[in-house]
PDB file of C-alpha atoms in Angstrom:
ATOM      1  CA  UNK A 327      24.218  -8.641   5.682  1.00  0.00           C
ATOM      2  CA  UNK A 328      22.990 -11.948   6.087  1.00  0.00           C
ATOM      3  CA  UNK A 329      19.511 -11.686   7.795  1.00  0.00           C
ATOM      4  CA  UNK A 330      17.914 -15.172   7.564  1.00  0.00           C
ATOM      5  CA  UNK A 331      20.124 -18.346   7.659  1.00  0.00           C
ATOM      6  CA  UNK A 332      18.235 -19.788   4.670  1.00  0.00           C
ATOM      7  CA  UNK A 333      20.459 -17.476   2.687  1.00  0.00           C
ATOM      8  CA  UNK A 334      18.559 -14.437   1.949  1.00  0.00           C
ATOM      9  CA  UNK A 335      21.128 -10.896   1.839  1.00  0.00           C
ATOM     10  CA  UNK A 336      19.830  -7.282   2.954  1.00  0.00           C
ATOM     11  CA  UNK A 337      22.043  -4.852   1.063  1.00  0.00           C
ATOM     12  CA  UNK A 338      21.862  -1.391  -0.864  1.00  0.00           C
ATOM     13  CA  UNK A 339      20.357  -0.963  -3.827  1.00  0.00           C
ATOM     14  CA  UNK A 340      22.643   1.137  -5.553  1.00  0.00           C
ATOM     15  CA  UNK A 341      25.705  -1.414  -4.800  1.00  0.00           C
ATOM     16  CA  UNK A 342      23.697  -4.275  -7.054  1.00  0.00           C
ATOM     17  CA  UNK A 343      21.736  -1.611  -9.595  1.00  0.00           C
ATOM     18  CA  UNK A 344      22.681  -2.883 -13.110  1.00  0.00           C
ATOM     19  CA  UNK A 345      24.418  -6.393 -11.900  1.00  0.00           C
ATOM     20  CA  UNK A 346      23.689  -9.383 -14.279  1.00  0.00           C
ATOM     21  CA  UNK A 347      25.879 -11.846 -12.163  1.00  0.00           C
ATOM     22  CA  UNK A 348      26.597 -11.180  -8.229  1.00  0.00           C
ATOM     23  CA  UNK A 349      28.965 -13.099  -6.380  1.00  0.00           C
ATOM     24  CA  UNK A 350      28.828 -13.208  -2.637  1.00  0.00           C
ATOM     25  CA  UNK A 351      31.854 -13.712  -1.012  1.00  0.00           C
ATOM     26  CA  UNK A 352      31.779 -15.065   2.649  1.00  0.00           C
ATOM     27  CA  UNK A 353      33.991 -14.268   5.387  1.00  0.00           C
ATOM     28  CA  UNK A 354      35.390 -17.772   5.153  1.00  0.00           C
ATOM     29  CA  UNK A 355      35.906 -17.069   1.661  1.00  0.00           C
ATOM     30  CA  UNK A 356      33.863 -19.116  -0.137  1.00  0.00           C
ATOM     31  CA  UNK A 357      32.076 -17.465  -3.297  1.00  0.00           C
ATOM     32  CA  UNK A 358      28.602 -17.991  -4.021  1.00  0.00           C
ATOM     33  CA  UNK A 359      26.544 -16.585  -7.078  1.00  0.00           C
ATOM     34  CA  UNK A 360      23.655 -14.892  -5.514  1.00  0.00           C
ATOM     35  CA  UNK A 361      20.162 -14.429  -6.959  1.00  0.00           C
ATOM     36  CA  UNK A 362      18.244 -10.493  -6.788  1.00  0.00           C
ATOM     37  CA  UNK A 363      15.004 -11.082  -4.743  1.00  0.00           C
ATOM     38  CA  UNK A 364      13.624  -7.617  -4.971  1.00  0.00           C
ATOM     39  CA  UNK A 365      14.770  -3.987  -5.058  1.00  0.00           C
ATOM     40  CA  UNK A 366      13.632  -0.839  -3.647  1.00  0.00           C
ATOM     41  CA  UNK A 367      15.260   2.670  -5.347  1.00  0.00           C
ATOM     42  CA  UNK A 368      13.134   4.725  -3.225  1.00  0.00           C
ATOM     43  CA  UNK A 369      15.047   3.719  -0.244  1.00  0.00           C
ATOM     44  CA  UNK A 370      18.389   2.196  -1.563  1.00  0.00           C
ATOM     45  CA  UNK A 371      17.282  -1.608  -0.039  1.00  0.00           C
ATOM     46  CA  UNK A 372      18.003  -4.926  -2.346  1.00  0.00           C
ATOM     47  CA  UNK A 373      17.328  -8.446  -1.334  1.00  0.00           C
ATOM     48  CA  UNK A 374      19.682 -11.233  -2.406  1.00  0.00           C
ATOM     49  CA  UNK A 375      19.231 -15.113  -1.962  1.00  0.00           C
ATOM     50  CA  UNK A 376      21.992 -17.459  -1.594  1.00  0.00           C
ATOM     51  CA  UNK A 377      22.142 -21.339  -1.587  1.00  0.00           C
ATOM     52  CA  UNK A 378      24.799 -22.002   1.465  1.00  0.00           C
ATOM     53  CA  UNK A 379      25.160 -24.158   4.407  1.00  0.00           C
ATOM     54  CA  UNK A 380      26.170 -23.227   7.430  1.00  0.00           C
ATOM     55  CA  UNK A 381      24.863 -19.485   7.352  1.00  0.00           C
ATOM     56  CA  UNK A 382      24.705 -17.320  10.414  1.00  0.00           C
ATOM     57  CA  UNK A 383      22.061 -14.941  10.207  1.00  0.00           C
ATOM     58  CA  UNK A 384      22.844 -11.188  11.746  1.00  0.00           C
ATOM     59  CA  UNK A 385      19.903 -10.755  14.713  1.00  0.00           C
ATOM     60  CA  UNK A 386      17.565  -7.292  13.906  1.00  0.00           C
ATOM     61  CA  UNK A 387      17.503  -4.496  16.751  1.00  0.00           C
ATOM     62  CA  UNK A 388      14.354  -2.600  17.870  1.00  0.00           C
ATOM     63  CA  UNK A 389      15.358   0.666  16.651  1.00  0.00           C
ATOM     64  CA  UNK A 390      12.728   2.246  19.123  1.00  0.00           C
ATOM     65  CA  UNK A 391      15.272   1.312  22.053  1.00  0.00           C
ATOM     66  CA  UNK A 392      18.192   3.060  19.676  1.00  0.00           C
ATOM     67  CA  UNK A 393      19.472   6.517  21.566  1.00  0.00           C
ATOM     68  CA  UNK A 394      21.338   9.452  20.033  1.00  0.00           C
ATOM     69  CA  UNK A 395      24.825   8.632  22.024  1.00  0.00           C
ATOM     70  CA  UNK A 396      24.651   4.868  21.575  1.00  0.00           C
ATOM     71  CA  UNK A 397      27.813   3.765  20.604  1.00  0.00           C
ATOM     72  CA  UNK A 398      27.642   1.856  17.067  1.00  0.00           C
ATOM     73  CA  UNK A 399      30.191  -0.218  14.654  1.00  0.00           C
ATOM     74  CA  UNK A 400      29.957  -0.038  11.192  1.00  0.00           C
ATOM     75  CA  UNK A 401      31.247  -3.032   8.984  1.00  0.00           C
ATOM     76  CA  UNK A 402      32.244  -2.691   5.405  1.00  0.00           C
ATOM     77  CA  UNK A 403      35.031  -2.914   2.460  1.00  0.00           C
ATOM     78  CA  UNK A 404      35.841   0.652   2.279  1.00  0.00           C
ATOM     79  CA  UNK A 405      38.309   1.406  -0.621  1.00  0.00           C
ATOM     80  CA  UNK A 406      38.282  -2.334  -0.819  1.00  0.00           C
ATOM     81  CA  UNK A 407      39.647  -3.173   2.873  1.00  0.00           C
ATOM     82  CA  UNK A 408      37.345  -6.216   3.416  1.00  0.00           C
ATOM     83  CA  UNK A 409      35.827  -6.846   7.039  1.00  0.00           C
ATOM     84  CA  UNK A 410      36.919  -3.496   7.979  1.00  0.00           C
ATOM     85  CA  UNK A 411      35.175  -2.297  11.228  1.00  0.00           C
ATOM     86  CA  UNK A 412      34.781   1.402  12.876  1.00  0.00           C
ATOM     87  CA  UNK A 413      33.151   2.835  15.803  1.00  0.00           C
ATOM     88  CA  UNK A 414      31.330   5.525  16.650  1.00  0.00           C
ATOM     89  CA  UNK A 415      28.103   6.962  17.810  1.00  0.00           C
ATOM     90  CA  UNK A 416      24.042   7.326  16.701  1.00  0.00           C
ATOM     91  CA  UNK A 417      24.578  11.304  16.152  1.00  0.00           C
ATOM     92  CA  UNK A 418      20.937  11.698  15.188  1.00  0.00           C
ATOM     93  CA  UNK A 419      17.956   9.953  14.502  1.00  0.00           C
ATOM     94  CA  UNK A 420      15.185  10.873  11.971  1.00  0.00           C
ATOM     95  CA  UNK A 421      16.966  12.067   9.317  1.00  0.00           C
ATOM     96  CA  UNK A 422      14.834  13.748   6.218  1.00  0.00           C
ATOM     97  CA  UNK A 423      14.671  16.168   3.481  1.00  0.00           C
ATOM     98  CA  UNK A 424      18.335  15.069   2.368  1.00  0.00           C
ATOM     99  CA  UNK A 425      17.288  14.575  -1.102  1.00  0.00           C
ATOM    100  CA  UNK A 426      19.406  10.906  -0.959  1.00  0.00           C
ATOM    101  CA  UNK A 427      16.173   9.106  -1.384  1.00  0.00           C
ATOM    102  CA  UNK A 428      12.603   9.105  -1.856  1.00  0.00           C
ATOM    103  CA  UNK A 429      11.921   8.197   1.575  1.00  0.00           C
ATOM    104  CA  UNK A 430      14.270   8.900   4.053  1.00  0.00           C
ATOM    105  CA  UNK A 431      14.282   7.880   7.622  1.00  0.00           C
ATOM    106  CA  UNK A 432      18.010   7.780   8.443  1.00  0.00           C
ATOM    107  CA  UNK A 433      20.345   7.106  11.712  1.00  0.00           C
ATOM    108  CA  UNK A 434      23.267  10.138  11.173  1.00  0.00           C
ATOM    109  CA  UNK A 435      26.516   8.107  12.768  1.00  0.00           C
ATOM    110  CA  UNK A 436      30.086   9.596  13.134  1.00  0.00           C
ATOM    111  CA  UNK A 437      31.912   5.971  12.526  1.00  0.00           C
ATOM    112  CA  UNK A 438      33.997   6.525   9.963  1.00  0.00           C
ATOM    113  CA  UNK A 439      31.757   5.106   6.588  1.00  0.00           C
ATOM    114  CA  UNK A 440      33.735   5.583   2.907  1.00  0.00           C
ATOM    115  CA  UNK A 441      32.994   4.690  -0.545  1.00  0.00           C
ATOM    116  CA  UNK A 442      32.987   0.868  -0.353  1.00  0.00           C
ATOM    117  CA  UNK A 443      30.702   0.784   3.226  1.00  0.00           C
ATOM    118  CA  UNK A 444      27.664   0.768   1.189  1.00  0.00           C
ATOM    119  CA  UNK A 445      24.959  -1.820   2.093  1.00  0.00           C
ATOM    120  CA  UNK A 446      27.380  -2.964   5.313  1.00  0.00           C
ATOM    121  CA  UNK A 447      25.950  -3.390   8.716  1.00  0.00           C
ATOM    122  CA  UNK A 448      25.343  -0.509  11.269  1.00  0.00           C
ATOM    123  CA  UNK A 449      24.940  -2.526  14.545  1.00  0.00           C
ATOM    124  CA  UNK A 450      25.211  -1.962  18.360  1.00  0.00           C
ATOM    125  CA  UNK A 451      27.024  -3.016  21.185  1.00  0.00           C
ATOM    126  CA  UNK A 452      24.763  -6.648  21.082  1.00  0.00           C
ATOM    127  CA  UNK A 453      25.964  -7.169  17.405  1.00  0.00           C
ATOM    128  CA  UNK A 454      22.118  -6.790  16.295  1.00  0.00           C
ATOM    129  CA  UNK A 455      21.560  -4.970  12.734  1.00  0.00           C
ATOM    130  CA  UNK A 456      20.574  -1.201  13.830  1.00  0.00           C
ATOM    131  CA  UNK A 457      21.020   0.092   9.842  1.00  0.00           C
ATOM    132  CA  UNK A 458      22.157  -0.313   6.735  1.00  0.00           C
ATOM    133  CA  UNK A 459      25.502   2.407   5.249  1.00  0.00           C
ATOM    134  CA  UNK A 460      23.914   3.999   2.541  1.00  0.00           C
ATOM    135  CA  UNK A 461      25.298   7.752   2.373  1.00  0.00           C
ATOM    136  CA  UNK A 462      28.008   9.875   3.705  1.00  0.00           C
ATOM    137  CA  UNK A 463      28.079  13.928   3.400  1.00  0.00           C
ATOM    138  CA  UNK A 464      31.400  15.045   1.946  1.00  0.00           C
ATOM    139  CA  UNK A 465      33.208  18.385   0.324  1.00  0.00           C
ATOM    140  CA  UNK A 466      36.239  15.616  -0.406  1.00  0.00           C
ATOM    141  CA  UNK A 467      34.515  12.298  -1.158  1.00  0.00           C
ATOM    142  CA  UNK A 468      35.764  10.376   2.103  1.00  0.00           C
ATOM    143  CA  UNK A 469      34.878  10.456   5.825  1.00  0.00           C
ATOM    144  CA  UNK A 470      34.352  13.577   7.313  1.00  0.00           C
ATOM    145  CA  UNK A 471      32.101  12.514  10.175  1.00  0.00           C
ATOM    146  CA  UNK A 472      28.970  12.483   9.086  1.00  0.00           C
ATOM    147  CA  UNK A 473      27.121   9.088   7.543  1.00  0.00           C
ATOM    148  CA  UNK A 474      23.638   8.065   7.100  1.00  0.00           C
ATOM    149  CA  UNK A 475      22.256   3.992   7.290  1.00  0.00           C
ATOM    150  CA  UNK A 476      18.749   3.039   6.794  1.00  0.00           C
ATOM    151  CA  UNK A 477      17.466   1.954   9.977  1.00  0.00           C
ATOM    152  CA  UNK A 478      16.307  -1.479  10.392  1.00  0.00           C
ATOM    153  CA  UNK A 479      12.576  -0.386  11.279  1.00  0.00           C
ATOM    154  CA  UNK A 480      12.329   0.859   7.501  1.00  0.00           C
ATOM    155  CA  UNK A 481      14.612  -1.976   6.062  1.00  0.00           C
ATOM    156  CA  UNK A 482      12.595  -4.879   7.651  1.00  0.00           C
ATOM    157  CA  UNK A 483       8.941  -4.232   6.205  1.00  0.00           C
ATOM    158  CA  UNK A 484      10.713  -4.070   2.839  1.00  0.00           C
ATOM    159  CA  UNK A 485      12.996  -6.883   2.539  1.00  0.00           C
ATOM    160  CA  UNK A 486       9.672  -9.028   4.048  1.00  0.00           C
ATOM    161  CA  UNK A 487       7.777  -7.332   1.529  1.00  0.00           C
ATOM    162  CA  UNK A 488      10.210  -7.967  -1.454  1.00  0.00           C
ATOM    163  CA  UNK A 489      10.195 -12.075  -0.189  1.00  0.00           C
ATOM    164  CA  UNK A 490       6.612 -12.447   0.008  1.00  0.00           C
ATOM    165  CA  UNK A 491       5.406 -10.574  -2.681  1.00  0.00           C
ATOM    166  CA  UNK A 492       8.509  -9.458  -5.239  1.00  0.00           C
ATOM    167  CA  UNK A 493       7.559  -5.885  -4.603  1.00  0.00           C
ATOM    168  CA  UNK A 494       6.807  -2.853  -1.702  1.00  0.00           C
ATOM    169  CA  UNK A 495       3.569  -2.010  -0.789  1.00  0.00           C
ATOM    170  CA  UNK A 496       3.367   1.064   0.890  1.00  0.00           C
ATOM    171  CA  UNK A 497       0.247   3.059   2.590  1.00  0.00           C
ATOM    172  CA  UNK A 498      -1.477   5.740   0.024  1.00  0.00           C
ATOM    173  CA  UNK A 499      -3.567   8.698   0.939  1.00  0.00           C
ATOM    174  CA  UNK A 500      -3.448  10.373  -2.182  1.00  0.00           C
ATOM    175  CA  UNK A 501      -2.600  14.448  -0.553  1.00  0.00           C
ATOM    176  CA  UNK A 502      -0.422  17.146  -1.501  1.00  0.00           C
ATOM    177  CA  UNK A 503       1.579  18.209   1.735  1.00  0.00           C
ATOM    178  CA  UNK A 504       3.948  20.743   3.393  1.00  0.00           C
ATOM    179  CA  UNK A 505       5.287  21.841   6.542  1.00  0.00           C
ATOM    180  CA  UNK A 506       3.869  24.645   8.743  1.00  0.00           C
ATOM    181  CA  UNK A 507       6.069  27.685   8.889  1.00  0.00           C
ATOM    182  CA  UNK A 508       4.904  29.922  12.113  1.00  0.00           C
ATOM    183  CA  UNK A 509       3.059  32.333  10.294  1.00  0.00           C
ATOM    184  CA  UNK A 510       1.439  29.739   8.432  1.00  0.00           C
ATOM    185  CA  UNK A 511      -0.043  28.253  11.475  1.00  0.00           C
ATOM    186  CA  UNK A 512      -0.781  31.564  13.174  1.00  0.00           C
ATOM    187  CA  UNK A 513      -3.244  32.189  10.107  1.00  0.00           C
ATOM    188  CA  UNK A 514      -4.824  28.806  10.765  1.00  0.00           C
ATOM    189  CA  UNK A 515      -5.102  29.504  14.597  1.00  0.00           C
ATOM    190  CA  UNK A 516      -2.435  27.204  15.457  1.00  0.00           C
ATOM    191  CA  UNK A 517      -0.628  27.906  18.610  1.00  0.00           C
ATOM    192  CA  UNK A 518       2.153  25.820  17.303  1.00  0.00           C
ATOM    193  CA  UNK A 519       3.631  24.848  13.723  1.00  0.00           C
ATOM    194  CA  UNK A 520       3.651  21.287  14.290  1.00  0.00           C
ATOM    195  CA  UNK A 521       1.280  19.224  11.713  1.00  0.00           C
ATOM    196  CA  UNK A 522       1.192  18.787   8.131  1.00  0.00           C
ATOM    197  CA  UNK A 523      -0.594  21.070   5.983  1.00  0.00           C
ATOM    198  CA  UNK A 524      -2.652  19.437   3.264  1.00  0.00           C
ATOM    199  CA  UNK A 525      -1.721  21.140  -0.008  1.00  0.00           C
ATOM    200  CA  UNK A 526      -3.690  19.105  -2.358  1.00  0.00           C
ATOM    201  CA  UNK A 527      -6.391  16.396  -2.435  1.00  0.00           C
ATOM    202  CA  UNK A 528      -6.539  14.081  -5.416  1.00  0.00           C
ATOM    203  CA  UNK A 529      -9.872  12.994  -6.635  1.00  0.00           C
ATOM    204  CA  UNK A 530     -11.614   9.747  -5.555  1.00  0.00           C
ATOM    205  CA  UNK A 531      -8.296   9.051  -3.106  1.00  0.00           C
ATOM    206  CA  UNK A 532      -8.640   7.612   0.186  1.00  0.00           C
ATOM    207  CA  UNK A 533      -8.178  11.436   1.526  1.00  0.00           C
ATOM    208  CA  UNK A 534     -11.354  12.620  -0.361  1.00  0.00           C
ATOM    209  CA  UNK A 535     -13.303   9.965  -0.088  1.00  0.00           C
ATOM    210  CA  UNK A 536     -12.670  10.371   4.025  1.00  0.00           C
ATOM    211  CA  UNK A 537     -13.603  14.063   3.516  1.00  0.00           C
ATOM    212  CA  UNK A 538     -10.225  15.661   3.836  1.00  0.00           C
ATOM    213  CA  UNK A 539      -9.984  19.086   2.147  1.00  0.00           C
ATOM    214  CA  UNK A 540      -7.291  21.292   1.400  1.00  0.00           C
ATOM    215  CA  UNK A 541      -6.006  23.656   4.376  1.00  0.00           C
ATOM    216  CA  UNK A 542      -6.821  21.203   6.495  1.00  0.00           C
ATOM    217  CA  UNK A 543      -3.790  20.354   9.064  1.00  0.00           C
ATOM    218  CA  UNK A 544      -3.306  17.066  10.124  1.00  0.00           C
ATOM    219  CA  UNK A 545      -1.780  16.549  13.755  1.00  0.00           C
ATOM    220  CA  UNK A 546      -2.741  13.117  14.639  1.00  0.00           C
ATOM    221  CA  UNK A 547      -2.748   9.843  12.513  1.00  0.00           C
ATOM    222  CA  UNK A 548      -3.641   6.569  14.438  1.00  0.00           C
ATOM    223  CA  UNK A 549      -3.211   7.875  17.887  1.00  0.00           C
ATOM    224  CA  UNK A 550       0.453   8.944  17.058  1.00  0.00           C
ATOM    225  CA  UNK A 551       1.834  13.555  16.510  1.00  0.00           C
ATOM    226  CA  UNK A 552       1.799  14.531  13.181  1.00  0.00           C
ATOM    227  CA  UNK A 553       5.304  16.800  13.634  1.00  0.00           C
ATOM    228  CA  UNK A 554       5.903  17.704  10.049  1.00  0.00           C
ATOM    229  CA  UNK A 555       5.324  16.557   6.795  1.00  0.00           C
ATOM    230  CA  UNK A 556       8.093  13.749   6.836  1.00  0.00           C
ATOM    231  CA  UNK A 557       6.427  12.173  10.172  1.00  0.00           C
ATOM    232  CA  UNK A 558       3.109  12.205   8.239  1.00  0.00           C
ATOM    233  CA  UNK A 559       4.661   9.926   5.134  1.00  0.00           C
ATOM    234  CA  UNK A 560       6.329   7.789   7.172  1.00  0.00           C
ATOM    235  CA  UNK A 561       3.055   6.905   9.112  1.00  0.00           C
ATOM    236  CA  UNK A 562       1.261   6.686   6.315  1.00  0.00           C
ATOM    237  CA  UNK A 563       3.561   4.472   3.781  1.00  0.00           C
ATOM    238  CA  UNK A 564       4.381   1.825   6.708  1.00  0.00           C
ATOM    239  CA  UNK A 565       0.458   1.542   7.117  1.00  0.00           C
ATOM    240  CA  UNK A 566      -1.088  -1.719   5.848  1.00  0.00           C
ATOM    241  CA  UNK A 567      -3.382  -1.561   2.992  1.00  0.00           C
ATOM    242  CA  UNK A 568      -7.214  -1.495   3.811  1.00  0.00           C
ATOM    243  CA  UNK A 569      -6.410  -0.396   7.044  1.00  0.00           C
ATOM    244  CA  UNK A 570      -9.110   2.369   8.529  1.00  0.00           C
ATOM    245  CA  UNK A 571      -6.767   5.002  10.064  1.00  0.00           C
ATOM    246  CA  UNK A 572      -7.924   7.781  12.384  1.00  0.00           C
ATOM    247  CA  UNK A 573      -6.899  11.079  11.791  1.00  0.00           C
ATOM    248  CA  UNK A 574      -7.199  14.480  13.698  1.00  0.00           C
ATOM    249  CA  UNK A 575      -7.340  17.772  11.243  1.00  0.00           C
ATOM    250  CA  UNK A 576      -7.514  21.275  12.657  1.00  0.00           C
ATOM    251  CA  UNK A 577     -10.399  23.012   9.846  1.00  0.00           C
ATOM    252  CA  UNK A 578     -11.148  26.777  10.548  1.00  0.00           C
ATOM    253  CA  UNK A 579      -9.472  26.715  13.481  1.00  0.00           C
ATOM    254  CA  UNK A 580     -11.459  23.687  14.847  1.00  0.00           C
ATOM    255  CA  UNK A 581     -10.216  20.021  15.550  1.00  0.00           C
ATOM    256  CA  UNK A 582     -12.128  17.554  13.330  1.00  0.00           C
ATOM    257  CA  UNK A 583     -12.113  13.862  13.565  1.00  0.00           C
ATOM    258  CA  UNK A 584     -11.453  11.596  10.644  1.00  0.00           C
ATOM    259  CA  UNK A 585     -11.016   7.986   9.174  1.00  0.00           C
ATOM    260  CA  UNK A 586      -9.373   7.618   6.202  1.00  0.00           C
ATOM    261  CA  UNK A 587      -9.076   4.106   4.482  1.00  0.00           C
ATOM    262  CA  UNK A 588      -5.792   3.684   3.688  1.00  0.00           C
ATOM    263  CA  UNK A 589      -5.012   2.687  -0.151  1.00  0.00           C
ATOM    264  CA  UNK A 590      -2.013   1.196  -2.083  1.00  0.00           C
ATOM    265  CA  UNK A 591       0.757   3.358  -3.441  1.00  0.00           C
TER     266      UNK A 591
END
């Protein structure tokens, strides 16, 4: 997708992973040799840059409007079928522990995504960029309902990130952690088994250095519910560096208010 009209090209990493020469074909036709700006394997984003006149850039959405039910269009080449288009709905948002990526935030969609829809545009009825086709689930290797794009709230941070600086910088607070299972909060006098249990504290990290210890649960992190461990990394990683974030632990059965100093990754 074009996302700035000076030419620069949000796509998936995967589809450009091991290119020495990229050629960007327009929907007018004309062929252009494109450039790699960045790349991020931990969530499947490249950055291209073009030299082109006459480029229309493809407006972001705010994916905190986005609603499961929202009808969607998903734009691709599968099996080669340039400019092919397909509709369907957001089936879920949130979508973690896949084992796709590193970090996974996705948007689950029913439009029909095949090989070939990779790094194609996810939008809404508006035409604005709501994700980026990364990943189908499949027993055949085709469309079978369920696909997965990166929504534009993670892709945005990074492709700015990979133009200003050539690389990601992400949040660090340097902790093991893990999910609470009921009878894991039950022993920590939780009435619930929302939060993130801290597994493990690396030396002189932000974490210890803020005073965090192990068994502590964390169910707050800048004013916003610490759900799980997923919620908890993607807080922390979009965080800016040098940032002093507040934190809420539960220790001994006992809230406990923290601020943690958040490092680089």
């Amino acid at each position: 997708m074009i996302v700035r009209s000076d030419g620069y090209i949000l796509t998936n990493n995967h589809v450009i992973d091991g290119a020495t020469d990229i050629t960007v074909t327009l929907n007018d036709k004309r062929e252009v040799k494109a450039k790699i700006v960045g790349a991020d394997p931990n969530t499947d984003i490249a950055v291209l840059k073009i030299d082109a006149p006459n480029l229309t850039a493809l407006p972001l959405a705010d994916n905190a409007k986005a609603r499961v039910g929202d009808l969607v269009l998903a734009m691709g080449s599968p099996f080669g079928l340039r400019q092919t288009v397909t509709m369907g709905i957001i089936s879920a948002q949130g979508r973690a522990n896949l084992g796709i990526e590193n970090y996974e935030d996705f948007i689950q969609t029913d439009a029909a995504i095949n090989p070939g829809n990779s790094g194609g545009a996810l939008v809404n009825t508006r035409g604005e960029l709501v994700g980026i086709n990364t990943a189908i689930f499949s027993q055949t290797g085709g469309y079978q309902g369920v696909g997965f794009a990166v929504p534009t709230s993670m892709g945005k941070p990074i492709y700015e990130s990979l133009i200003k600086t050539g690389k990601v910088v992400r949040g660090y607070l340097g902790i093991g952690i893990q999910d609470l299972s009921q009878d894991l909060a039950k022993s920590f006098g939780i009435k619930n088994a929302k939060g993130a249990l801290v597994s493990d504290v690396k030396e002189e990290s932000p974490a210890d250095q803020a005073g965090l210890k192990q068994g502590d649960v964390i169910t707050s992190y800048q004013g916003s519910p610490v759900d799980d461990a997923v919620s908890l990394q993607r807080l922390v990683t979009r965080t800016a560096v040098g940032t002093k974030a507040p934190v809420k632990v539960i220790r001994d059965g006992h809230e406990k208010d923290l601020t943690v100093t958040i490092g680089e990754q």
